[in-house]
CSV table of C-alpha atoms and ligand atoms in Angstrom, one decimal:
chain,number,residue,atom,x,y,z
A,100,UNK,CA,5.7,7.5,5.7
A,101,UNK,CA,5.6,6.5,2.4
A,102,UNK,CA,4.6,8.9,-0.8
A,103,UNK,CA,1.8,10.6,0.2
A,104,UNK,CA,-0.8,7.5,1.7
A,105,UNK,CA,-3.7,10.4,1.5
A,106,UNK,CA,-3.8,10.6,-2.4
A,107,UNK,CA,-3.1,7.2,-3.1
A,108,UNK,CA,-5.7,5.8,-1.3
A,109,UNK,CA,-8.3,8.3,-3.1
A,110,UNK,CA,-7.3,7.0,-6.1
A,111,UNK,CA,-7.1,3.5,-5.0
A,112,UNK,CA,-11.1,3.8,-3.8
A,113,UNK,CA,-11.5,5.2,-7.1
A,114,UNK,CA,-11.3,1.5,-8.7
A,115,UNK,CA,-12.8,0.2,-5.2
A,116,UNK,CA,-15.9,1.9,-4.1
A,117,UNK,CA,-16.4,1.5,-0.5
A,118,UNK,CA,-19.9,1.0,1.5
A,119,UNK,CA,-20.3,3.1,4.6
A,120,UNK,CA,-20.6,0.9,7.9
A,121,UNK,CA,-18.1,-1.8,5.7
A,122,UNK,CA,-15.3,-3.0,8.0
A,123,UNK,CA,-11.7,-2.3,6.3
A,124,UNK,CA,-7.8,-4.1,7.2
A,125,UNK,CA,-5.5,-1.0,6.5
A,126,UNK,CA,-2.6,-3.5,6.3
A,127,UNK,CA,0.5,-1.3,6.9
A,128,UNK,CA,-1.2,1.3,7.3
A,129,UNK,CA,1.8,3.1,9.4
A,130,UNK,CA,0.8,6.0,11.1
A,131,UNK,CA,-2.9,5.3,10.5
A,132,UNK,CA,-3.4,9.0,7.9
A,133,UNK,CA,-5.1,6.1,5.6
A,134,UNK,CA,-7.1,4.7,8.0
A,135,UNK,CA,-8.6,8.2,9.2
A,136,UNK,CA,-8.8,9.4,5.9
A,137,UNK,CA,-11.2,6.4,5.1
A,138,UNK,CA,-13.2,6.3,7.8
A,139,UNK,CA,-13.6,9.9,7.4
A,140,UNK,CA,-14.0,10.0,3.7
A,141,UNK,CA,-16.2,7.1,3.5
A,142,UNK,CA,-17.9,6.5,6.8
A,143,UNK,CA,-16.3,2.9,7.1
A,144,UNK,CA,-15.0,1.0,10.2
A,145,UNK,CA,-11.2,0.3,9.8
A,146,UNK,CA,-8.5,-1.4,11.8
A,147,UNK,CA,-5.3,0.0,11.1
A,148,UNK,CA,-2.9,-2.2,11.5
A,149,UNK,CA,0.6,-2.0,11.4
A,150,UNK,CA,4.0,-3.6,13.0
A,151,UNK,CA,6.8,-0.3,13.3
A,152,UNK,CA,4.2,1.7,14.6
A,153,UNK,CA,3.1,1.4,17.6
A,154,UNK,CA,-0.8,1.7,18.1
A,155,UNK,CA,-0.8,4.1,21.4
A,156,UNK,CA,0.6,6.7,19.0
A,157,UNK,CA,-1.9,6.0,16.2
A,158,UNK,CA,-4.8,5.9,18.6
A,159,UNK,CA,-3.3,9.8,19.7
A,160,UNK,CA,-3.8,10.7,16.5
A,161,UNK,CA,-7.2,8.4,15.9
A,162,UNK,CA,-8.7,10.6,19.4
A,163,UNK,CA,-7.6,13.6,17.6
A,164,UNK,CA,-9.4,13.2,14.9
A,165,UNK,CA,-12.7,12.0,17.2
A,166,UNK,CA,-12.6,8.4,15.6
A,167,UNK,CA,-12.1,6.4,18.3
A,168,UNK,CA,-14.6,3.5,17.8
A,169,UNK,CA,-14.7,3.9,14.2
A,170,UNK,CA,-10.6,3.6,13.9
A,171,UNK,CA,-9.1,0.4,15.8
A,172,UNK,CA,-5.0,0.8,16.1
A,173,UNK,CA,-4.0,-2.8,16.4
A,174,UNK,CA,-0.4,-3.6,16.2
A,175,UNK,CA,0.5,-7.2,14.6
A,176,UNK,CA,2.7,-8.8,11.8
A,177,UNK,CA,1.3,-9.6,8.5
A,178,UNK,CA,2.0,-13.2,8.6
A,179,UNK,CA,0.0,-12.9,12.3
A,180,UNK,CA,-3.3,-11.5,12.0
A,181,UNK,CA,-5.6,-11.6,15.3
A,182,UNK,CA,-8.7,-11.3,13.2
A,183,UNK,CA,-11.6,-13.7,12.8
A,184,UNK,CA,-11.7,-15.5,9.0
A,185,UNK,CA,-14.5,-13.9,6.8
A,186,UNK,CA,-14.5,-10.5,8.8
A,187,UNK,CA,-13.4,-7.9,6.2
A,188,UNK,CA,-15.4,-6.4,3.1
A,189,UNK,CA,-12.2,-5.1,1.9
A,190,UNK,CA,-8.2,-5.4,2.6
A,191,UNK,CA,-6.8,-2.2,2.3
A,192,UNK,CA,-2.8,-1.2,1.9
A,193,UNK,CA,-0.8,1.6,1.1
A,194,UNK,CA,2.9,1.5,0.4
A,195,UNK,CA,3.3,-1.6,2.8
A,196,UNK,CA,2.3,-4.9,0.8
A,197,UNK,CA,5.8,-5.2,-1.3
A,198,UNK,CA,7.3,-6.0,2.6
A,199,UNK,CA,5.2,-9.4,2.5
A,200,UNK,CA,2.6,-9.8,-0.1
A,201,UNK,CA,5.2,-11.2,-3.0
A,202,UNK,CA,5.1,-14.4,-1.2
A,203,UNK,CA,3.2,-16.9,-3.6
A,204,UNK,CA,1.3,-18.1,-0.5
A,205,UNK,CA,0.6,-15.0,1.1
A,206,UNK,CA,-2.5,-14.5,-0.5
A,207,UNK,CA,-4.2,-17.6,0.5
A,208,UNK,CA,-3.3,-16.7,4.1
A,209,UNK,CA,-4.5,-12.8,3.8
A,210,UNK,CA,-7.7,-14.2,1.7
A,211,UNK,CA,-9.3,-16.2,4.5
A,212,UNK,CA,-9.9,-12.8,6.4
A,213,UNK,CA,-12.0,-11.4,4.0
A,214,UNK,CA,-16.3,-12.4,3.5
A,215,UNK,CA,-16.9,-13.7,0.4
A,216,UNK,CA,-16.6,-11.6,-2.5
A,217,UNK,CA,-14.7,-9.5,-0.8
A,218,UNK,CA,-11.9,-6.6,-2.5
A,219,UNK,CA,-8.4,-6.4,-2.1
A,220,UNK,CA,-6.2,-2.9,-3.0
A,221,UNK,CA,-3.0,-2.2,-3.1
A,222,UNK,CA,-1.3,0.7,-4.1
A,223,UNK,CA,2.7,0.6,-3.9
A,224,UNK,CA,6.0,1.1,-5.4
A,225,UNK,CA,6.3,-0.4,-9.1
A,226,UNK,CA,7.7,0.2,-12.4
A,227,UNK,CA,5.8,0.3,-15.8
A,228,UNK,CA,6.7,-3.7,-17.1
A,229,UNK,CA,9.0,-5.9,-15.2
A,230,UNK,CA,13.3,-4.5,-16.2
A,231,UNK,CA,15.3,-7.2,-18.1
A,232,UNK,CA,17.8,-6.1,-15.7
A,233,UNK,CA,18.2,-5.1,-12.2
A,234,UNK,CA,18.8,-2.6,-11.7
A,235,UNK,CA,17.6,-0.9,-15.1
A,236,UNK,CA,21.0,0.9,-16.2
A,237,UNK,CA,19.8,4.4,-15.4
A,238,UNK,CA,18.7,3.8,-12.3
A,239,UNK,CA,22.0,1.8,-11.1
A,240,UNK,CA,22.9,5.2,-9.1
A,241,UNK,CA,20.5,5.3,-7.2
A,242,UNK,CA,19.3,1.5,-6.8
A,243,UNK,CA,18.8,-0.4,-3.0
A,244,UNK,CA,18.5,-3.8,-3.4
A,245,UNK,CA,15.1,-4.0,-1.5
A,246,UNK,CA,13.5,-2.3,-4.8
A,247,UNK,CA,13.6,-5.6,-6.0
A,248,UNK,CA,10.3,-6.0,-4.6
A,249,UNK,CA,9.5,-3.2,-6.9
A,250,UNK,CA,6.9,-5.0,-9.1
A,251,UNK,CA,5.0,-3.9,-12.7
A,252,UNK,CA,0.8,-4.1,-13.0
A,253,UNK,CA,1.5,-6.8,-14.7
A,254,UNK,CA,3.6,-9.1,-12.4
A,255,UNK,CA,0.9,-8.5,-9.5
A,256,UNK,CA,-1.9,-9.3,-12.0
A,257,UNK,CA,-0.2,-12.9,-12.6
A,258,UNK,CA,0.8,-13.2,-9.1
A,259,UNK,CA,-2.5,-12.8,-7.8
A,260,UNK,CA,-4.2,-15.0,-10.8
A,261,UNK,CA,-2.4,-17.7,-10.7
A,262,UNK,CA,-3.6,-18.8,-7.5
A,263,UNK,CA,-7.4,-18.9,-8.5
A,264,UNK,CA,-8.5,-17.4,-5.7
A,265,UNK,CA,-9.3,-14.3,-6.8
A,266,UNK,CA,-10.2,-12.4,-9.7
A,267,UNK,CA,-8.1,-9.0,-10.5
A,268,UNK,CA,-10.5,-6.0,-11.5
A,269,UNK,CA,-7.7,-3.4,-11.8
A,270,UNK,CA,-3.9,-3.6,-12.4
A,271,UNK,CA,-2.5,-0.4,-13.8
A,272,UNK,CA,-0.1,2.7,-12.9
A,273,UNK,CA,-1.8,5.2,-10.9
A,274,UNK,CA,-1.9,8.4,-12.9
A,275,UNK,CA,0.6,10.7,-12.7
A,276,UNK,CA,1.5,8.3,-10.0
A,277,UNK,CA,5.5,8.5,-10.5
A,278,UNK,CA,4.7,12.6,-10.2
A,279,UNK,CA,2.9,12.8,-7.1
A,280,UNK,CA,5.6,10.4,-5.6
A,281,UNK,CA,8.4,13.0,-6.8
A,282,UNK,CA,6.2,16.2,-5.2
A,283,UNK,CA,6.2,14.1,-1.6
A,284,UNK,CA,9.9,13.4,-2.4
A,285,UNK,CA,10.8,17.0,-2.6
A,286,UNK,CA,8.2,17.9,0.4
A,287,UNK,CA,10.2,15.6,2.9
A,288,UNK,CA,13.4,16.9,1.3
A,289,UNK,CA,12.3,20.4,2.1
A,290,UNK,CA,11.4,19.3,5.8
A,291,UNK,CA,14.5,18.1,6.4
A,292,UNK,CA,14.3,14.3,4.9
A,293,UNK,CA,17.4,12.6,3.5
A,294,UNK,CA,15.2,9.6,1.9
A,295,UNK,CA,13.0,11.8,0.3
A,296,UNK,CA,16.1,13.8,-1.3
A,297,UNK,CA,17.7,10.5,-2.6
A,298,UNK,CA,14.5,8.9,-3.8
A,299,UNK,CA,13.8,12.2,-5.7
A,300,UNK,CA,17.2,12.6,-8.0
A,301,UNK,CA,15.8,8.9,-9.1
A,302,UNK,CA,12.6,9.7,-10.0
A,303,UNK,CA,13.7,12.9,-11.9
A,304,UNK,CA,16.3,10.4,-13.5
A,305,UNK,CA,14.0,8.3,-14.6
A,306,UNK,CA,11.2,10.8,-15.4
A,307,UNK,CA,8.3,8.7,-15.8
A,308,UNK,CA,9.7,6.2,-18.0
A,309,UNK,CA,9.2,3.2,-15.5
A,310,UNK,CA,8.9,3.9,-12.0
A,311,UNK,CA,5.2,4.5,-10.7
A,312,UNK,CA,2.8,3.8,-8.2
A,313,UNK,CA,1.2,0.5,-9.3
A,314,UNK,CA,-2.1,0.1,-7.7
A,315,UNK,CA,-4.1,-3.5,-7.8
A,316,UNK,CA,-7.6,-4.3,-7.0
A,317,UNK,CA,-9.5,-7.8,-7.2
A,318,UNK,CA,-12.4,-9.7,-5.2
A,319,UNK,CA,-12.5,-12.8,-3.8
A,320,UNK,CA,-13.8,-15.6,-6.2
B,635,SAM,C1,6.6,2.7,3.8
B,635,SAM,S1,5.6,2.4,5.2
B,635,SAM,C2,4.0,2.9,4.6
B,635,SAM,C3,3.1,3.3,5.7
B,635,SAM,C4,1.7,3.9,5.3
B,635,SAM,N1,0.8,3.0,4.7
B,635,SAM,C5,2.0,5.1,4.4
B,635,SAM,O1,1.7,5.0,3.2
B,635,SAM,O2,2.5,6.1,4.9
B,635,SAM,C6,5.4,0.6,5.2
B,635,SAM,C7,4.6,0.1,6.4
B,635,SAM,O3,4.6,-1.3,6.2
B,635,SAM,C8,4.5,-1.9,7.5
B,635,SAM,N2,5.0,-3.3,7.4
B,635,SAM,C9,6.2,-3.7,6.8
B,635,SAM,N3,6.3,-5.0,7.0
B,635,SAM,C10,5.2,-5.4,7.7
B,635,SAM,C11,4.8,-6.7,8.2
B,635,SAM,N4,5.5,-7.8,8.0
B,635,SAM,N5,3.6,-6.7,8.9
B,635,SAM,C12,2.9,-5.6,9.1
B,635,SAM,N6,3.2,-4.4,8.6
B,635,SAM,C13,4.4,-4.3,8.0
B,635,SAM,C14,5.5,-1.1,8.3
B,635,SAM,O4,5.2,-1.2,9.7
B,635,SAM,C15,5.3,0.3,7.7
B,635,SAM,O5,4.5,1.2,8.5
């Protein structure tokens, strides 16, 4: 659904090593590709979650790929989690937290789910530093007003901080994050995709200067 979840959340384990048997919340996880990926990749236990999809369709896809047991298709809202507190090693999510994690509170709430020490990831939609102006001149083209939620390495560094509850490991542009985002862009285009044809002309208009895939790790203090 959103740029490809596959590479980003190999690069997002990069900066978050996962133990096999460790039980994982793919928060947005959509059609669950992130979920099987890292319970195939990894040999972890994950519950992909998600609210627009619906989980009989992601447990199609889960028997397919002969996880069922080891990939859990729940279907619930972020703000309404029907999991017990201190169950997760590690909070997983991919293209989805910008929808509800820029509430200051939100943390707190998503926090209590994970054990002690436990890791948080995100990788998402950002730009390089925070844009004096919204929209940054030459993107005003192609701008929707929801990219406000669009936020810098930086921003989710403080965001996260300031609440104390955790302590940020990584906060940084994924590498040729803003390129890999423009290849799935024109791949959807090519299948037919009107998103992924608009998205693209803004990426290539921008060219790397801001727009990336920001990617965020931290643990549980
Ligand atoms: C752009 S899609 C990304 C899906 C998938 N992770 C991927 O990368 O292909 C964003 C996902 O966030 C989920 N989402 C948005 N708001 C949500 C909320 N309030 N609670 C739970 N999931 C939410 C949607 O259901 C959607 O599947």
């Amino acid at each position: 659904m959103g740029p490809n979840p596959l590479w980003q959340a190999e690069a997002l384990i990069e900066s978050m090593p996962l133990q096999p048997g460790s039980r994982i919340l793919d928060l947005g996880c959509g059609t669950a590709l992130s979920s099987i990926f890292l319970a195939k990749e990894y040999g972890v236990e994950v519950w992909a979650t998600d609210l627009w999809i619906q989980p009989d369709e992601n447990l199609r896809r889960i028997t397919e790929a002969q996880l069922v047991g080891q990939v859990h298709p729940i279907h619930a809202e972020a703000h309404a989690l029907p999991y017990a507190e201190n169950f997760f090693d590690a909070v997983v999510s991919i293209g989805a937290y910008h929808y509800f994690g820029t509430d200051d509170l939100y943390l707190g709430y998503l926090t209590r789910f994970l054990k002690p020490g436990g890791r948080l990831g995100i990788s998402l939609p950002g730009s390089a530093s925070e844009p004096e102006t919204l929209p940054p001149t030459h993107l005003a083209p192609y701008w929707k007003w929801d990219f406000c939620a669009w936020h810098s390495p930086g921003w989710w560094r403080h965001h996260w901080e300031k609440t104390g509850l955790v302590a940020v490991d990584v906060a940084d542009q994924l590498p040729h994050g803003w390129h890999d985002w423009l290849q799935w862009n024109e791949a959807c285009d090519l299948d037919g995709g009107q998103p992924g044809r608009e998205e693209a002309r803004m990426l290539h208009a921008d060219g790397g200067r801001t727009l990336g895939l920001t990617r965020a790790v931290a643990h549980l203090r």
